[in-house]
Amino acid sequence: MWYAIIGNDRKSSLQARLAARPAHLARLEALRDAGRLRLAGPFPAIDAEDPGPAGFTGSLVVAEFESLDAARAWADADPYLAAGVYASVEVRPLRIALP
């Protein structure tokens, strides 16, 4: 089943985000290479492709896991969570209506 993983950034977390980004991307690339990643990306804090020092407010990952527990376990191991980028993470089942 597909799951939406929504990470909400702490205020002033841009530097921690940039430092943890390579490890975060490596995990996403592993999901992609396994054919389990639908989409992933950050939410810019302003209406701009590159928000610069305004940073980001969070991230969205849509990926396939065998269960809600497996999706939560994957989200709980995210380098952004360990680095203090995320203040909270929500994991929800998602039914894809349109490809």
PDB file of N, CA and C in Angstrom, residues 42-57:
ATOM      1  N   PRO A  42      10.542  18.760  -0.712  1.00  0.00           N
ATOM      2  CA  PRO A  42      10.330  19.677   0.406  1.00  0.00           C
ATOM      3  C   PRO A  42       9.261  20.722   0.095  1.00  0.00           C
ATOM      4  N   PHE A  43       8.733  21.327   1.142  1.00  0.00           N
ATOM      5  CA  PHE A  43       7.792  22.434   1.041  1.00  0.00           C
ATOM      6  C   PHE A  43       8.574  23.733   1.268  1.00  0.00           C
ATOM      7  N   PRO A  44       8.807  24.536   0.222  1.00  0.00           N
ATOM      8  CA  PRO A  44       9.501  25.810   0.419  1.00  0.00           C
ATOM      9  C   PRO A  44       8.700  26.729   1.354  1.00  0.00           C
ATOM     10  N   ALA A  45       9.399  27.478   2.171  1.00  0.00           N
ATOM     11  CA  ALA A  45       8.744  28.392   3.115  1.00  0.00           C
ATOM     12  C   ALA A  45       8.130  29.598   2.409  1.00  0.00           C
ATOM     13  N   ILE A  46       8.591  29.873   1.190  1.00  0.00           N
ATOM     14  CA  ILE A  46       8.032  30.961   0.387  1.00  0.00           C
ATOM     15  C   ILE A  46       7.714  30.418  -1.001  1.00  0.00           C
ATOM     16  N   ASP A  47       6.985  31.181  -1.774  1.00  0.00           N
ATOM     17  CA  ASP A  47       6.582  30.747  -3.112  1.00  0.00           C
ATOM     18  C   ASP A  47       7.738  30.929  -4.093  1.00  0.00           C
ATOM     19  N   ALA A  48       8.707  30.005  -3.996  1.00  0.00           N
ATOM     20  CA  ALA A  48       9.891  30.067  -4.842  1.00  0.00           C
ATOM     21  C   ALA A  48      10.491  28.677  -4.962  1.00  0.00           C
ATOM     22  N   GLU A  49      11.014  28.365  -6.135  1.00  0.00           N
ATOM     23  CA  GLU A  49      11.688  27.078  -6.343  1.00  0.00           C
ATOM     24  C   GLU A  49      12.860  26.937  -5.372  1.00  0.00           C
ATOM     25  N   ASP A  50      13.641  27.999  -5.232  1.00  0.00           N
ATOM     26  CA  ASP A  50      14.749  28.031  -4.277  1.00  0.00           C
ATOM     27  C   ASP A  50      14.442  29.113  -3.247  1.00  0.00           C
ATOM     28  N   PRO A  51      14.014  28.716  -2.047  1.00  0.00           N
ATOM     29  CA  PRO A  51      13.628  29.706  -1.048  1.00  0.00           C
ATOM     30  C   PRO A  51      14.791  30.388  -0.341  1.00  0.00           C
ATOM     31  N   GLY A  52      16.017  29.986  -0.673  1.00  0.00           N
ATOM     32  CA  GLY A  52      17.181  30.611  -0.049  1.00  0.00           C
ATOM     33  C   GLY A  52      17.131  30.501   1.462  1.00  0.00           C
ATOM     34  N   PRO A  53      17.480  31.586   2.175  1.00  0.00           N
ATOM     35  CA  PRO A  53      17.533  31.525   3.627  1.00  0.00           C
ATOM     36  C   PRO A  53      16.170  31.349   4.296  1.00  0.00           C
ATOM     37  N   ALA A  54      15.063  31.535   3.552  1.00  0.00           N
ATOM     38  CA  ALA A  54      13.733  31.288   4.133  1.00  0.00           C
ATOM     39  C   ALA A  54      13.564  29.808   4.460  1.00  0.00           C
ATOM     40  N   GLY A  55      14.264  28.953   3.716  1.00  0.00           N
ATOM     41  CA  GLY A  55      14.252  27.528   4.004  1.00  0.00           C
ATOM     42  C   GLY A  55      12.959  26.824   3.634  1.00  0.00           C
ATOM     43  N   PHE A  56      12.650  25.821   4.412  1.00  0.00           N
ATOM     44  CA  PHE A  56      11.532  24.930   4.125  1.00  0.00           C
ATOM     45  C   PHE A  56      10.679  24.747   5.375  1.00  0.00           C
ATOM     46  N   THR A  57       9.438  24.339   5.159  1.00  0.00           N
ATOM     47  CA  THR A  57       8.538  24.099   6.288  1.00  0.00           C
ATOM     48  C   THR A  57       8.311  22.623   6.542  1.00  0.00           C
TER      49      THR A  57
END
